[in-house]
C-alpha positions as a LaTeX table, in Angstrom:
\begin{tabular}{lrrr}
\hline
Residue & $x$ (\AA) & $y$ (\AA) & $z$ (\AA) \\
\hline
Unk1 & 0.00 & 0.00 & 0.00 \\
Unk2 & 2.91 & 2.37 & 0.64 \\
Unk3 & 3.94 & 1.82 & $-2.95$ \\
Unk4 & 0.54 & 2.98 & $-4.21$ \\
Unk5 & 0.96 & 6.32 & $-2.41$ \\
Unk6 & 4.28 & 6.85 & $-4.19$ \\
Unk7 & 2.67 & 6.38 & $-7.59$ \\
Unk8 & $-0.07$ & 8.96 & $-7.08$ \\
Unk9 & 2.09 & 11.77 & $-8.41$ \\
Unk10 & 3.00 & 15.02 & $-6.73$ \\
Unk11 & 1.37 & 15.91 & $-3.47$ \\
Unk12 & $-1.45$ & 18.41 & $-3.67$ \\
Unk13 & $-0.52$ & 21.92 & $-2.76$ \\
Unk14 & $-2.25$ & 23.52 & 0.12 \\
Unk15 & $-4.82$ & 25.96 & $-1.27$ \\
Unk16 & $-4.01$ & 29.64 & $-1.00$ \\
Unk17 & $-5.88$ & 31.63 & 1.58 \\
Unk18 & $-7.10$ & 34.32 & $-0.78$ \\
Unk19 & $-9.00$ & 36.16 & 1.95 \\
Unk20 & $-5.92$ & 36.45 & 4.14 \\
Unk21 & $-3.78$ & 37.60 & 1.20 \\
Unk22 & $-6.41$ & 40.18 & 0.25 \\
Unk23 & $-6.51$ & 41.47 & 3.82 \\
Unk24 & $-2.71$ & 41.86 & 3.84 \\
Unk25 & $-2.80$ & 43.72 & 0.52 \\
Unk26 & $-5.59$ & 46.02 & 1.74 \\
Unk27 & $-3.61$ & 46.82 & 4.89 \\
Unk28 & $-0.52$ & 47.56 & 2.79 \\
Unk29 & $-2.58$ & 49.87 & 0.53 \\
Unk30 & $-3.92$ & 51.66 & 3.61 \\
Unk31 & $-0.37$ & 52.17 & 4.92 \\
Unk32 & 0.83 & 53.49 & 1.55 \\
Unk33 & $-2.10$ & 55.92 & 1.39 \\
Unk34 & $-1.32$ & 57.19 & 4.90 \\
Unk35 & 2.36 & 57.58 & 4.00 \\
Unk36 & 1.44 & 59.53 & 0.85 \\
Unk37 & $-0.82$ & 61.84 & 2.86 \\
Unk38 & 2.00 & 62.52 & 5.32 \\
Unk39 & 4.44 & 63.20 & 2.48 \\
Unk40 & 2.02 & 65.62 & 0.82 \\
Unk41 & 1.70 & 67.51 & 4.10 \\
Unk42 & 5.47 & 67.63 & 4.43 \\
Unk43 & 5.71 & 68.96 & 0.88 \\
Unk44 & 3.21 & 71.72 & 1.65 \\
Unk45 & 5.34 & 72.73 & 4.64 \\
Unk46 & 8.66 & 72.46 & 2.79 \\
Unk47 & 7.47 & 74.74 & $-0.01$ \\
Unk48 & 6.09 & 77.30 & 2.40 \\
Unk49 & 2.56 & 76.75 & 1.12 \\
Unk50 & 1.41 & 76.15 & 4.68 \\
Unk51 & 1.41 & 79.93 & 5.11 \\
Unk52 & $-1.51$ & 80.19 & 2.70 \\
Unk53 & $-5.06$ & 79.84 & 3.92 \\
Unk54 & $-6.60$ & 76.45 & 3.20 \\
Unk55 & $-8.94$ & 78.11 & 0.71 \\
Unk56 & $-6.07$ & 79.80 & $-1.13$ \\
Unk57 & $-4.07$ & 76.58 & $-1.22$ \\
Unk58 & $-7.07$ & 74.68 & $-2.58$ \\
Unk59 & $-7.57$ & 77.38 & $-5.22$ \\
Unk60 & $-3.94$ & 77.21 & $-6.29$ \\
Unk61 & $-4.08$ & 73.44 & $-6.60$ \\
Unk62 & $-7.37$ & 73.52 & $-8.53$ \\
Unk63 & $-5.96$ & 76.12 & $-10.93$ \\
Unk64 & $-2.86$ & 73.97 & $-11.44$ \\
Unk65 & $-4.97$ & 70.90 & $-12.23$ \\
Unk66 & $-7.03$ & 72.91 & $-14.72$ \\
Unk67 & $-3.90$ & 74.30 & $-16.39$ \\
Unk68 & $-2.27$ & 70.88 & $-16.50$ \\
Unk69 & $-5.10$ & 69.54 & $-18.66$ \\
Unk70 & $-4.64$ & 72.12 & $-21.40$ \\
Unk71 & $-1.05$ & 73.26 & $-21.09$ \\
Unk72 & 1.55 & 70.49 & $-21.04$ \\
Unk73 & 4.26 & 73.16 & $-21.35$ \\
Unk74 & 3.17 & 74.54 & $-17.96$ \\
Unk75 & 3.55 & 71.08 & $-16.42$ \\
Unk76 & 7.03 & 70.80 & $-17.94$ \\
Unk77 & 8.00 & 74.17 & $-16.41$ \\
Unk78 & 6.57 & 73.17 & $-13.02$ \\
Unk79 & 8.47 & 69.90 & $-13.21$ \\
Unk80 & 11.73 & 71.78 & $-13.83$ \\
Unk81 & 11.06 & 74.05 & $-10.83$ \\
Unk82 & 10.17 & 71.07 & $-8.67$ \\
Unk83 & 13.30 & 69.21 & $-9.67$ \\
Unk84 & 15.41 & 72.27 & $-8.87$ \\
Unk85 & 13.62 & 72.65 & $-5.53$ \\
Unk86 & 14.37 & 69.08 & $-4.51$ \\
Unk87 & 17.98 & 69.29 & $-5.67$ \\
Unk88 & 18.47 & 72.48 & $-3.67$ \\
Unk89 & 16.67 & 70.96 & $-0.68$ \\
Unk90 & 18.87 & 67.89 & $-0.80$ \\
Unk91 & 22.03 & 70.00 & $-0.87$ \\
Unk92 & 20.90 & 72.28 & 1.97 \\
Unk93 & 19.37 & 69.51 & 4.03 \\
Unk94 & 15.89 & 70.97 & 3.70 \\
Unk95 & 14.48 & 74.31 & 2.69 \\
Unk96 & 11.40 & 76.29 & 3.42 \\
Unk97 & 10.51 & 78.08 & 0.21 \\
Unk98 & 8.56 & 81.28 & $-0.14$ \\
Unk99 & 6.56 & 80.23 & $-3.16$ \\
Unk100 & 8.21 & 83.03 & $-5.15$ \\
Unk101 & 10.75 & 82.71 & $-7.90$ \\
Unk102 & 14.08 & 84.53 & $-8.05$ \\
Unk103 & 12.38 & 87.73 & $-9.22$ \\
Unk104 & 10.18 & 87.84 & $-6.14$ \\
Unk105 & 7.02 & 87.25 & $-8.12$ \\
Unk106 & 4.70 & 84.30 & $-7.69$ \\
Unk107 & 5.18 & 81.77 & $-10.45$ \\
Unk108 & 2.68 & 79.73 & $-12.51$ \\
\hline
\end{tabular}
């Protein structure tokens, strides 16, 4: 009888616990979302945008989203400024910006 068991082929794998895997993935997604929220808050502070009222900040962001849809050149310019900001921040070990460019005028 032991010989019959050997001839049955490979042992069956234990079935995956899909529910447990899904729960782990949902928890990971929740953690990533929380981390992203924290990073966005840190970005607002690092750029100095935390000095704006919440209404003004929302308005600026809404205007940027609207512009981004129709003006890819604006997004390219913003990307350049953002890259420069992060490179400068990395060199200085952090920077609190004023939201103004070198000329002292608000950009966008």
